[in-house]
């Protein structure tokens, strides 16, 4: 198995985070509802979606529903997996889009993350 540095995947090293005021969950929710009004949050998926939202909003109670089985931490990444067509990519596209809006308006990088498709990653490496 070949290993390679993370900066080769995303094209750059991650800059150290400076202390910024946290993004307010009401702002995030308003942007989500306005930009993605058709996104289906159901009784079946709400715990997963709200856990992911809380993770990106840096809320310490992000694992309230106990979905993360190892030791959860806001300083770690997330591995999200599931069946084809259940909305994983759409959810992360929405968070990425909202993160871009917040970055443009407030310069906060809290919700900003690089997006790399599996196809791109496999093609590149």
Coordinates of C-alpha atoms in Angstrom, one line a residue:
X1 CA 0.0 0.0 0.0
X2 CA 1.4 3.4 -0.9
X3 CA 1.1 6.2 1.6
X4 CA 1.2 9.9 0.8
X5 CA 0.9 13.1 2.8
X6 CA -2.6 14.6 3.3
X7 CA -1.4 17.8 1.7
X8 CA -0.9 15.9 -1.6
X9 CA -4.6 14.9 -1.5
X10 CA -6.0 18.4 -0.8
X11 CA -3.2 20.3 -2.6
X12 CA -2.1 22.2 0.4
X13 CA -1.3 21.9 4.1
X14 CA -4.0 22.9 6.5
X15 CA -3.3 26.3 8.0
X16 CA -3.4 26.4 11.8
X17 CA -6.7 27.6 13.1
X18 CA -6.9 31.0 14.8
X19 CA -9.4 31.4 17.5
X20 CA -12.6 32.6 15.9
X21 CA -16.1 33.1 17.4
X22 CA -18.1 30.0 16.7
X23 CA -20.7 30.0 14.0
X24 CA -24.1 30.4 15.6
X25 CA -26.4 27.4 15.1
X26 CA -29.3 29.6 14.3
X27 CA -27.4 31.2 11.4
X28 CA -26.3 27.8 10.1
X29 CA -29.9 26.5 10.3
X30 CA -31.3 29.6 8.6
X31 CA -28.8 29.2 5.7
X32 CA -29.5 25.5 5.5
X33 CA -33.3 26.0 5.3
X34 CA -33.0 28.8 2.8
X35 CA -30.5 27.2 0.4
X36 CA -31.7 23.5 0.7
X37 CA -35.5 23.7 1.4
X38 CA -36.1 20.3 -0.2
X39 CA -33.6 18.4 1.8
X40 CA -35.5 15.6 3.6
X41 CA -34.8 15.3 7.4
X42 CA -36.9 12.4 8.6
X43 CA -37.3 10.6 11.8
X44 CA -35.0 7.9 10.4
X45 CA -32.1 10.2 9.5
X46 CA -32.4 13.1 11.9
X47 CA -30.0 11.9 14.6
X48 CA -27.3 11.3 12.0
X49 CA -27.8 14.7 10.4
X50 CA -28.0 16.6 13.6
X51 CA -24.9 14.9 14.9
X52 CA -23.0 15.9 11.8
X53 CA -24.3 19.5 12.1
X54 CA -23.3 19.7 15.7
X55 CA -19.8 18.3 14.8
X56 CA -19.3 21.1 12.3
X57 CA -20.7 23.7 14.7
X58 CA -18.1 22.5 17.2
X59 CA -20.7 21.6 19.8
X60 CA -19.4 19.4 22.6
X61 CA -22.7 17.4 22.6
X62 CA -22.4 16.3 19.0
X63 CA -22.5 12.7 19.9
X64 CA -25.6 13.0 22.1
X65 CA -27.2 10.1 20.3
X66 CA -24.2 7.8 20.7
X67 CA -23.7 7.2 17.0
X68 CA -19.9 7.4 17.2
X69 CA -18.7 4.2 18.7
X70 CA -15.1 5.0 19.3
X71 CA -13.8 7.9 21.4
X72 CA -15.5 10.9 19.8
X73 CA -13.7 14.2 19.6
X74 CA -14.1 17.5 17.8
X75 CA -10.4 17.4 17.0
X76 CA -10.9 14.3 14.8
X77 CA -12.4 13.8 11.4
X78 CA -15.5 11.9 10.6
X79 CA -16.0 8.7 8.6
X80 CA -19.5 8.7 7.2
X81 CA -20.7 5.7 5.3
X82 CA -23.9 4.2 4.2
X83 CA -25.9 2.8 1.3
X84 CA -25.9 4.4 -2.1
X85 CA -28.4 7.2 -2.6
X86 CA -29.2 8.0 1.1
X87 CA -28.0 11.6 0.9
X88 CA -24.4 11.6 2.3
X89 CA -22.9 13.6 -0.6
X90 CA -25.9 15.9 -0.7
X91 CA -25.6 16.6 3.0
X92 CA -21.8 17.4 2.8
X93 CA -22.4 19.4 -0.4
X94 CA -24.9 21.5 1.6
X95 CA -22.5 22.0 4.6
X96 CA -19.7 22.9 2.1
X97 CA -22.0 25.4 0.4
X98 CA -23.1 27.0 3.7
X99 CA -19.4 27.0 4.8
X100 CA -18.5 29.0 1.7
X101 CA -21.3 31.5 2.4
X102 CA -20.1 32.0 6.0
X103 CA -16.5 32.2 4.9
X104 CA -17.4 34.9 2.3
X105 CA -19.5 36.9 4.8
X106 CA -17.5 36.5 8.0
X107 CA -14.1 35.1 7.1
X108 CA -14.8 32.2 9.5
X109 CA -13.3 28.9 8.4
X110 CA -15.1 26.8 10.9
X111 CA -17.4 25.2 8.3
X112 CA -14.9 25.2 5.5
X113 CA -13.3 22.0 4.3
X114 CA -11.8 20.7 1.1
X115 CA -14.0 18.4 -1.0
X116 CA -12.3 15.6 -2.8
X117 CA -14.4 13.0 -4.7
X118 CA -13.4 9.3 -4.5
X119 CA -13.1 9.2 -8.3
X120 CA -10.6 12.2 -8.2
X121 CA -8.6 10.6 -5.4
X122 CA -8.4 7.2 -7.2
X123 CA -7.6 8.8 -10.5
X124 CA -4.9 11.0 -9.0
X125 CA -3.2 8.2 -7.0

